[in-house]
Tab-separated table of C-alpha atoms in Angstrom:
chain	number	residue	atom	x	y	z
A	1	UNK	CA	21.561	2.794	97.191
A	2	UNK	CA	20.251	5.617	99.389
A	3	UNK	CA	21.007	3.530	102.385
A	4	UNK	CA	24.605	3.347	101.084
A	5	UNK	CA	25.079	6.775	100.456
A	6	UNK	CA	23.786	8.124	104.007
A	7	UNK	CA	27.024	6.654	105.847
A	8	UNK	CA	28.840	8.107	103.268
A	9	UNK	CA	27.403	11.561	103.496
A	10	UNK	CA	27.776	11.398	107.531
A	11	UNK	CA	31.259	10.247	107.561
A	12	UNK	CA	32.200	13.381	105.104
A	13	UNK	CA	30.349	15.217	107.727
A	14	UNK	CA	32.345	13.941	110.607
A	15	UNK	CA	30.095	10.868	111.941
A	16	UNK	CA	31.563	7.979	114.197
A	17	UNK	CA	34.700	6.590	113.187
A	18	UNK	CA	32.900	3.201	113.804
A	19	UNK	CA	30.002	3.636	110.806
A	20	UNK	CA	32.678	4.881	108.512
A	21	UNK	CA	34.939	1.618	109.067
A	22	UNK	CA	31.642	-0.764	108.718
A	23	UNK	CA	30.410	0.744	105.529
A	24	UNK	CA	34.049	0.824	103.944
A	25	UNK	CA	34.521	-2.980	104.860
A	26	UNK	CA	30.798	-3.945	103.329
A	27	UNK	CA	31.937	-1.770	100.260
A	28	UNK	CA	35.179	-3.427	99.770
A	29	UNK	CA	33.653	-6.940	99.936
A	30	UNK	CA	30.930	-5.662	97.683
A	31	UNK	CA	33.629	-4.799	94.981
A	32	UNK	CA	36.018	-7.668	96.044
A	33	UNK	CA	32.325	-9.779	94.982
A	34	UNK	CA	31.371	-8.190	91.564
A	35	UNK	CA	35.513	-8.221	90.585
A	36	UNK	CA	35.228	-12.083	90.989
A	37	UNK	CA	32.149	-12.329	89.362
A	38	UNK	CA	32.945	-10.367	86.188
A	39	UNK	CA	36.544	-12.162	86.161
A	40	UNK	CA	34.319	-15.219	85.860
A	41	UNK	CA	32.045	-14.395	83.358
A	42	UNK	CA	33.976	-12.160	81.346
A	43	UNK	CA	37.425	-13.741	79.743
A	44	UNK	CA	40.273	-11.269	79.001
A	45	UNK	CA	40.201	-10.764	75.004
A	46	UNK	CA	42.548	-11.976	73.038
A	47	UNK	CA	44.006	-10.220	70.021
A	48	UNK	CA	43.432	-11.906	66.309
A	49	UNK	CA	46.767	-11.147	65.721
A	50	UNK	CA	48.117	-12.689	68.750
A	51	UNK	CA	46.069	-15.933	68.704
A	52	UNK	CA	47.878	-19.574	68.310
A	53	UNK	CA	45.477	-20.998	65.506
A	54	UNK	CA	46.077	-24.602	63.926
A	55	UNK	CA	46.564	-22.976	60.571
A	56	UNK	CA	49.416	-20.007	61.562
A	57	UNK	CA	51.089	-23.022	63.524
A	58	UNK	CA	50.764	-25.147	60.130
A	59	UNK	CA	52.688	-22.266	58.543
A	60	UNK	CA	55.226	-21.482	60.892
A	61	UNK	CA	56.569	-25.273	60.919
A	62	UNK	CA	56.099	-25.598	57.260
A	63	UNK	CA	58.583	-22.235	57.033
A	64	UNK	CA	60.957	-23.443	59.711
A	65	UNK	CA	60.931	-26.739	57.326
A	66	UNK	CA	61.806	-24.918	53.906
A	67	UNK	CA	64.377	-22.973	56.139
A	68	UNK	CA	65.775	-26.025	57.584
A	69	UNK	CA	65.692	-27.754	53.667
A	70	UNK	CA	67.455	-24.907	52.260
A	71	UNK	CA	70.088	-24.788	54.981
A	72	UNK	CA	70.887	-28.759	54.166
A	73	UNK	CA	70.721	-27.400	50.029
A	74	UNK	CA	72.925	-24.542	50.362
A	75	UNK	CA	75.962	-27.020	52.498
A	76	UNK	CA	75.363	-29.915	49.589
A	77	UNK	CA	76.155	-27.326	47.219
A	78	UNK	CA	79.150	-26.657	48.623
A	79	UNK	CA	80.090	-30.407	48.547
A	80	UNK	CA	79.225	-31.228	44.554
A	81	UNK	CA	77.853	-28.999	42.083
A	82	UNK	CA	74.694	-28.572	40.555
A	83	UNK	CA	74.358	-30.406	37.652
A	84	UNK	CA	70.806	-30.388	34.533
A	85	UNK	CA	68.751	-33.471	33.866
A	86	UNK	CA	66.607	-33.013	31.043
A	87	UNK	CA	63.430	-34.848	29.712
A	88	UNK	CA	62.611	-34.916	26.170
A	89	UNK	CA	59.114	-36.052	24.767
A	90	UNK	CA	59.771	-36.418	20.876
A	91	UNK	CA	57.428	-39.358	19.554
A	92	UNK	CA	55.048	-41.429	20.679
A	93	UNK	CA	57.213	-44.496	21.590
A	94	UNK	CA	60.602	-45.890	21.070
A	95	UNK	CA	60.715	-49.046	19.167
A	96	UNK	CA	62.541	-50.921	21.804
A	97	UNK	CA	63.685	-53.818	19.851
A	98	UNK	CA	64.973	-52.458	16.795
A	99	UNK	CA	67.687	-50.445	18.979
A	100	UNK	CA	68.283	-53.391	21.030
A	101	UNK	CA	69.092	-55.953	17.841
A	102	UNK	CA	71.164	-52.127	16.334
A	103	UNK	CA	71.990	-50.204	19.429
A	104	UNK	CA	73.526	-47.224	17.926
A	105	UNK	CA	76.323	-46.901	21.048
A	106	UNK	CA	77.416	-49.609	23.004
A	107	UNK	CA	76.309	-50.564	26.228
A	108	UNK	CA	73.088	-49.956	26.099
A	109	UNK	CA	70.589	-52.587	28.071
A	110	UNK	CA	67.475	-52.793	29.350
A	111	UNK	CA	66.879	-51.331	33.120
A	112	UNK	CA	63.670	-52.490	32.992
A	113	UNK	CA	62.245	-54.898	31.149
A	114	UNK	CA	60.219	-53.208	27.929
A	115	UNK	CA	60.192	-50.145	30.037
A	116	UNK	CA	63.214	-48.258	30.443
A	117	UNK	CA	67.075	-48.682	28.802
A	118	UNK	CA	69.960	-47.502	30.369
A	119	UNK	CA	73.283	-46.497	28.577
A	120	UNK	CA	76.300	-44.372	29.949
A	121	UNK	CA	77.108	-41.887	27.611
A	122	UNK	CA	80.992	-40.393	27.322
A	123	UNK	CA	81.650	-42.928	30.484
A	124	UNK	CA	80.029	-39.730	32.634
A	125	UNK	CA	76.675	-39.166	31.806
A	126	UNK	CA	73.334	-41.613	32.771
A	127	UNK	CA	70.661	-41.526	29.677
A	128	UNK	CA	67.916	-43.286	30.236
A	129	UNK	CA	65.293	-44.030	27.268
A	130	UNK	CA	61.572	-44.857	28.199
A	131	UNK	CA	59.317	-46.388	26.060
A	132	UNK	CA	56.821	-44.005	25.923
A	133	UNK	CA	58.976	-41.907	24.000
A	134	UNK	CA	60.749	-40.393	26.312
A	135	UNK	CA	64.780	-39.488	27.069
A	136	UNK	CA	65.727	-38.073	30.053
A	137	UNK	CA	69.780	-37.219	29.866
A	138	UNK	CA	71.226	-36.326	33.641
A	139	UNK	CA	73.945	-34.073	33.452
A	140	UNK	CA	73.420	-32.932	29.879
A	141	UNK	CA	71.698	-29.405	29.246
A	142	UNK	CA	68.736	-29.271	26.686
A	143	UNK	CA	71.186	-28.304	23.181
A	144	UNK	CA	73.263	-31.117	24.074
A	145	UNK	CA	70.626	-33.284	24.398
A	146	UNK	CA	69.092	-32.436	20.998
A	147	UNK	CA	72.276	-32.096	19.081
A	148	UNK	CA	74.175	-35.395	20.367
A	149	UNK	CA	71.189	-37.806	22.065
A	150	UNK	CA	68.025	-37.449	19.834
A	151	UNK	CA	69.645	-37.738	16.489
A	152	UNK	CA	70.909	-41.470	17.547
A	153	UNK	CA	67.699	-43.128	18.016
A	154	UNK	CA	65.802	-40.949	15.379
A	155	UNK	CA	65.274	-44.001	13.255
A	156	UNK	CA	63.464	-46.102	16.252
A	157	UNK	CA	60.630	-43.376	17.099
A	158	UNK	CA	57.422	-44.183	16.297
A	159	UNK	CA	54.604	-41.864	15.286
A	160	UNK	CA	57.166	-38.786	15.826
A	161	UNK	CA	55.586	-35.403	17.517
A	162	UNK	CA	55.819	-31.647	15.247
A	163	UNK	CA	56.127	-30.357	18.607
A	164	UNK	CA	58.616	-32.119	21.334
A	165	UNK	CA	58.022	-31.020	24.745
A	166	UNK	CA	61.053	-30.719	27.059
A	167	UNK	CA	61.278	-29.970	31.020
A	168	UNK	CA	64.476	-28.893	32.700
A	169	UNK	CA	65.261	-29.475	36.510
A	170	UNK	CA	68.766	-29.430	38.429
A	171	UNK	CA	70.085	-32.136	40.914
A	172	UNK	CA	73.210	-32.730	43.135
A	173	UNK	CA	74.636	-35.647	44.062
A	174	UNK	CA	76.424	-37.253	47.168
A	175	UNK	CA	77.691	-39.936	48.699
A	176	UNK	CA	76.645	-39.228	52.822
A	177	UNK	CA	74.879	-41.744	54.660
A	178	UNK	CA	72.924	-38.649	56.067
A	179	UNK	CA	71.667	-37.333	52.906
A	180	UNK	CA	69.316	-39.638	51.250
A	181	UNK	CA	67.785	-39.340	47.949
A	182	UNK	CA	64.774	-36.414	47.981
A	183	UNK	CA	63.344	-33.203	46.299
A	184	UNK	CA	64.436	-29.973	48.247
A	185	UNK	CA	62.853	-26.979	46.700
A	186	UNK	CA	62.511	-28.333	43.244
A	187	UNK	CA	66.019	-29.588	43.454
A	188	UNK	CA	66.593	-33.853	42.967
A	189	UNK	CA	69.609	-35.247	45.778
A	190	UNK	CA	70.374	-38.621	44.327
A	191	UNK	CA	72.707	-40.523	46.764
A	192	UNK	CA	75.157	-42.333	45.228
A	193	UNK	CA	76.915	-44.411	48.073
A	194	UNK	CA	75.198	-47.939	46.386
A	195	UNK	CA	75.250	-47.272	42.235
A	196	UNK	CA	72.550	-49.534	41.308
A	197	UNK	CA	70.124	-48.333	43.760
A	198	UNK	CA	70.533	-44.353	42.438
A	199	UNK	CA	70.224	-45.786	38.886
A	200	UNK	CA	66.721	-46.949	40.137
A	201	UNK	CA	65.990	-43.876	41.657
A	202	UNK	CA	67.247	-41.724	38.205
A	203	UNK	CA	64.822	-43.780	36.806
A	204	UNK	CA	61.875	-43.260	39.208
A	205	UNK	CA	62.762	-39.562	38.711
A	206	UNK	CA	62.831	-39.978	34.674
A	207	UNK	CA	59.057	-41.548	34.568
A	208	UNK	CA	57.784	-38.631	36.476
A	209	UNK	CA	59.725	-35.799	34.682
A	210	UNK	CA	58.625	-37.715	31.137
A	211	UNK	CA	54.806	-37.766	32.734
A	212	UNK	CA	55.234	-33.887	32.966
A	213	UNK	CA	56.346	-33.520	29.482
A	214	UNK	CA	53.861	-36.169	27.933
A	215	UNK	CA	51.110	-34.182	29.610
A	216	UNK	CA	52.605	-31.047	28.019
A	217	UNK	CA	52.527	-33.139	24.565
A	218	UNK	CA	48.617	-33.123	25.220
A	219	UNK	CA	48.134	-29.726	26.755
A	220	UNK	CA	49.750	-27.665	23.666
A	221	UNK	CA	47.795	-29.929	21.079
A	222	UNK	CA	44.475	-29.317	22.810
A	223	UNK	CA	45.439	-25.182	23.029
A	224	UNK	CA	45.945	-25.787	19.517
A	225	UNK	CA	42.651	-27.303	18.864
A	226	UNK	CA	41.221	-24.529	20.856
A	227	UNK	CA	42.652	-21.999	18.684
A	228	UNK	CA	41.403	-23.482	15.658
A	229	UNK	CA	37.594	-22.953	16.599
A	230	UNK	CA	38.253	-20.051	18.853
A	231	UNK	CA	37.682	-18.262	15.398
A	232	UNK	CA	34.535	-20.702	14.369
A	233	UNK	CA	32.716	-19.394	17.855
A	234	UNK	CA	33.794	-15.967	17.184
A	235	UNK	CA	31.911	-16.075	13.606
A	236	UNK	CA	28.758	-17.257	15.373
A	237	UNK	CA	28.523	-14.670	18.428
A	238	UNK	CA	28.927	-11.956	15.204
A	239	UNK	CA	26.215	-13.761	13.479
A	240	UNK	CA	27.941	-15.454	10.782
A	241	UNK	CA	27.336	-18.912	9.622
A	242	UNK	CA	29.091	-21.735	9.626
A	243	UNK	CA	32.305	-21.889	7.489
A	244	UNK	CA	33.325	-25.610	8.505
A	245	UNK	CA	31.741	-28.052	6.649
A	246	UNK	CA	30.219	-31.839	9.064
A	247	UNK	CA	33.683	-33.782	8.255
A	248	UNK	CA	35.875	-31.310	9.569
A	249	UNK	CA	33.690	-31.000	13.151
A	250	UNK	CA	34.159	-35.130	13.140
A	251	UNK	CA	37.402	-34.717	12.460
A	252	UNK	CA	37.647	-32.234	15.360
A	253	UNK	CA	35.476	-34.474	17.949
A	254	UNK	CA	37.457	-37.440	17.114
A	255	UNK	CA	40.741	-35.697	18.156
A	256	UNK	CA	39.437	-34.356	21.506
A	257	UNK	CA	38.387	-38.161	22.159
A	258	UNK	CA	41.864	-39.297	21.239
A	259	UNK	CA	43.076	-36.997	23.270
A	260	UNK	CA	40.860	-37.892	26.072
A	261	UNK	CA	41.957	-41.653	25.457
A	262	UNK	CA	45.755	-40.769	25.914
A	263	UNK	CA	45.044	-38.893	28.649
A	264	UNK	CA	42.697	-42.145	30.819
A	265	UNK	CA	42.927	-44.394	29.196
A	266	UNK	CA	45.898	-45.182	27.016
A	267	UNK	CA	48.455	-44.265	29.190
A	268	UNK	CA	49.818	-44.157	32.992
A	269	UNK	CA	49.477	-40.505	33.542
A	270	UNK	CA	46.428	-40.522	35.690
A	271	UNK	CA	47.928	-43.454	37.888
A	272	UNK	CA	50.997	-44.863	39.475
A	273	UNK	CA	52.919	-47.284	37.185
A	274	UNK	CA	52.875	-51.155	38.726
A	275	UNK	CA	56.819	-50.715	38.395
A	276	UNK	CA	56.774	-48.654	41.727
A	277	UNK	CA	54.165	-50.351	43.556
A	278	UNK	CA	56.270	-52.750	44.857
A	279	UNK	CA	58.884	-50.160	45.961
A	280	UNK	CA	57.859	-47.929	48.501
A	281	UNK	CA	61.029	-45.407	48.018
A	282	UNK	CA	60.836	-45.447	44.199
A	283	UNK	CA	56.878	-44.569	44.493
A	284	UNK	CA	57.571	-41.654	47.379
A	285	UNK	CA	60.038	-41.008	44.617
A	286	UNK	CA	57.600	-40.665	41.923
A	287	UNK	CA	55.262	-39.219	44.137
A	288	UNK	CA	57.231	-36.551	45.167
A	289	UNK	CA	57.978	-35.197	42.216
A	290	UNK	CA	54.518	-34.808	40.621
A	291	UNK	CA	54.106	-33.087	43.145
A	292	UNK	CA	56.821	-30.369	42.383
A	293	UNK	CA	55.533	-30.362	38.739
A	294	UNK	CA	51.723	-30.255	39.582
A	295	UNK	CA	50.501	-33.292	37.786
A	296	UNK	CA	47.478	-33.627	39.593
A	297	UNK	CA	46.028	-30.055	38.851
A	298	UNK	CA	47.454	-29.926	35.400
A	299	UNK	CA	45.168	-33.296	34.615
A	300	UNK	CA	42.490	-31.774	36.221
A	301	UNK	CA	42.440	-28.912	34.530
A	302	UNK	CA	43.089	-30.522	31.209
A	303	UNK	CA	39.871	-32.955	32.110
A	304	UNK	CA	37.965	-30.072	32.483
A	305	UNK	CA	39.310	-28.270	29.547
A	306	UNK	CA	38.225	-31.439	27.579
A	307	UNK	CA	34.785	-31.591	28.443
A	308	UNK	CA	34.379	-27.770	27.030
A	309	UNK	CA	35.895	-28.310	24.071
A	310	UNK	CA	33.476	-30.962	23.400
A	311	UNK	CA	30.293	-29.627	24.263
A	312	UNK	CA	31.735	-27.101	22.234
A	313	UNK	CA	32.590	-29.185	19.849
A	314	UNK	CA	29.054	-30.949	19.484
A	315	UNK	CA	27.274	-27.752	19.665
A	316	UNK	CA	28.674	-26.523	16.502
A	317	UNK	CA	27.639	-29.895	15.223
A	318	UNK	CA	24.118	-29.877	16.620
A	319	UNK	CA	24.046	-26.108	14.616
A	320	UNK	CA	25.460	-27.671	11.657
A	321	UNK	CA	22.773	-30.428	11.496
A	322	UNK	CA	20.102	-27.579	12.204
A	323	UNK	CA	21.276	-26.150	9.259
A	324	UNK	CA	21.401	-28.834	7.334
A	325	UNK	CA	17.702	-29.821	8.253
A	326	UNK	CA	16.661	-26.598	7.451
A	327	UNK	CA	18.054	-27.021	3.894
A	328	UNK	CA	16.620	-30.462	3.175
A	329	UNK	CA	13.135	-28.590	4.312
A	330	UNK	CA	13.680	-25.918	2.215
A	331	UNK	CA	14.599	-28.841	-0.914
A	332	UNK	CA	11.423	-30.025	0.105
A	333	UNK	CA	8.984	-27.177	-0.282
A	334	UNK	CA	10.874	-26.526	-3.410
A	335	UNK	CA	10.177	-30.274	-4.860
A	336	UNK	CA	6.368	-29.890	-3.528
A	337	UNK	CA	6.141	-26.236	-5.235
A	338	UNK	CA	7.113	-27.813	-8.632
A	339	UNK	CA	5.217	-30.530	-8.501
A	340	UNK	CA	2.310	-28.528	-7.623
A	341	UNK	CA	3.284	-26.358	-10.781
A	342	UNK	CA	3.504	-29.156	-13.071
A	343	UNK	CA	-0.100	-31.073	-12.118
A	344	UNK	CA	-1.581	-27.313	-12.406
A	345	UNK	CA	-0.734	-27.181	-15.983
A	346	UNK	CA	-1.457	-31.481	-16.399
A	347	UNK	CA	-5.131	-29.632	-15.579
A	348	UNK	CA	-5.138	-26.669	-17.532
A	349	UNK	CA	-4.386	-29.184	-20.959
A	350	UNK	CA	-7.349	-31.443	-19.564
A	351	UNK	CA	-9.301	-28.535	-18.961
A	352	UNK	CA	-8.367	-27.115	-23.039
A	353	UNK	CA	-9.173	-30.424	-24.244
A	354	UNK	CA	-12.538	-30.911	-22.278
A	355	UNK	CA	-13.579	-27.520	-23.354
A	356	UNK	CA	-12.174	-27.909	-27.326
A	357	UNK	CA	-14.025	-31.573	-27.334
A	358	UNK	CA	-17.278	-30.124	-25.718
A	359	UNK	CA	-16.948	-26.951	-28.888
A	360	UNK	CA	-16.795	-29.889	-31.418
């Protein structure tokens, strides 16, 4: 450094022309050197804000996709109107061959064998009627569906529901080649340019809508059930006993298990019916709309809302028991007290008679 700075100070002082050009060409190089060397090893910084991740890229073409999906909804709108389909869940199946041997309006056939019937109602309107006791009514609102559908095949429900669950969705329909059948932003397009193959895809729609509404059959009855021993568990965190006696809390366990069972094992709700298997656009179909109505975290959640209710469940029947035990001990030491009581007077007579006999 010292040497450096000599030149330096003699040039300022009027040195040769000659060391002045020397040391300015060794300093340039010098700097030309350590700018290469720090472009090398240090990289230009990039903004957060600015940087291309794979997630913000993930966004930005699933936005320029609801964009594009809303353009296409908003021009099918203006070609055909939007029109209801509605789902109700009323009983717990439809007896299929009592309203096949007395079909209360004509026309009405099977679309599927022991699955789904298929009726047009007022020559406008598709009904379809599953067996798991579901009708889904396209083109009807909800009161219409109620006041003129239900009441007809009343007779032919088995083990009817208190509560009926309903779900409500809208859906267009047209006849372009361009516009095939799909689920824009919670809206159905059903393309109707071959009639038997939208009746198929009504009916792929109508399983999953009546899975949403069957799983909504199960979700209110176990809120129910929850709010029935909500009260139960609030007794015991206050230090109360017990109010419900071991057949109720059986009662209780066995309907969480039933409801467990319809939820598994009884029904199609946690799979894919074999209907669909077979037909890859009926399945994306089915698929697809699950989705929309989040089937998959509903019956997760309800799973999990299972299992609580019965540990709960057993717990208050494991404190029940307890307390039971307790009061068969307590029996016990009672029994034991009075039988010590009666052999303790069976020995004071002995005792009066051994001392009376021993006085004679």
């Amino acid at each position: 450094m010292f040497r450096l700075l000599k030149p330096f100070q003699h040039v300022s002082r009027g040195t040769s022309p000659l060391i002045s050009s020397r040391w300015f060409s060794q300093r340039s190089y010098a700097l030309q050197l350590s700018s290469q060397s720090l472009s090398r090893k240090i990289p230009t910084k990039v903004p957060k804000t600015s940087r291309q991740t794979n997630p913000q890229i993930l966004r930005r073409t699933k936005r320029s996709r609801w964009v594009k999906k809303d353009m296409l909804l908003e021009s099918l709108q203006k070609e055909s109107k939007i029109q209801p389909v509605t789902t109700v869940t009323s009983c717990e199946k439809y007896d299929f061959q009592g309203i096949l041997d007395n079909p209360p309006l004509e026309g009405i056939h099977q679309l599927v064998p022991d699955e789904i019937l298929y009726f047009k109602y007022q020559d406008e309107y598709d009904i379809l009627i599953l067996e798991n006791g579901t009708i889904v009514a396209w083109g009807l609102h909800e009161e219409s569906t109620e006041a003129d559908i239900l009441p007809l095949f009343k007779e032919f429900m088995v083990f009817k529901y208190d509560f009926p669950e309903s779900e409500d969705m809208d859906f267009l329909e047209t006849s372009s080649p361009e516009h095939p059948t799909q689920v824009i932003a919670e809206t159905f397009i059903i393309n109707t340019a071959n009639k038997d193959q939208s009746i198929l895809e009504k009916a792929a729609f109508s399983s999953a809508l009546s899975r949403s509404t069957r799983l909504a059959i199960l979700e209110n009855a176990l809120e129910r059930h929850i709010l029935q021993t909500r009260k139960v568990t609030e007794g015991l965190s206050n230090g109360k006993r017990l109010t419900v006696t071991e057949k109720e809390l059986l009662r209780s366990t066995g309907r969480l298990f039933l409801l467990r069972g319809k939820l598994n094992l009884y029904s199609e709700l946690i799979e894919i019916p074999d209907l669909y298997w077979s037909e890859p656009n009926l399945e994306a179909i089915y698929k697809a709309v699950s989705a929309v109505l989040d089937i998959s975290p509903r019956i997760s959640i309800l799973n999990k809302k299972l299992d609580y209710a019965t540990d709960e469940s057993r717990a208050l029947l494991q404190t029940l028991n307890e307390e039971k035990g307790t009061r068969l001990e307590w029996i016990i030491i009672y029994l034991i007290m009075i039988e010590v009581c009666f052999e303790t007077f069976h020995f004071y007579e002995r005792y009066v008679d051994y001392r009376d006999r021993d006085k004679e």
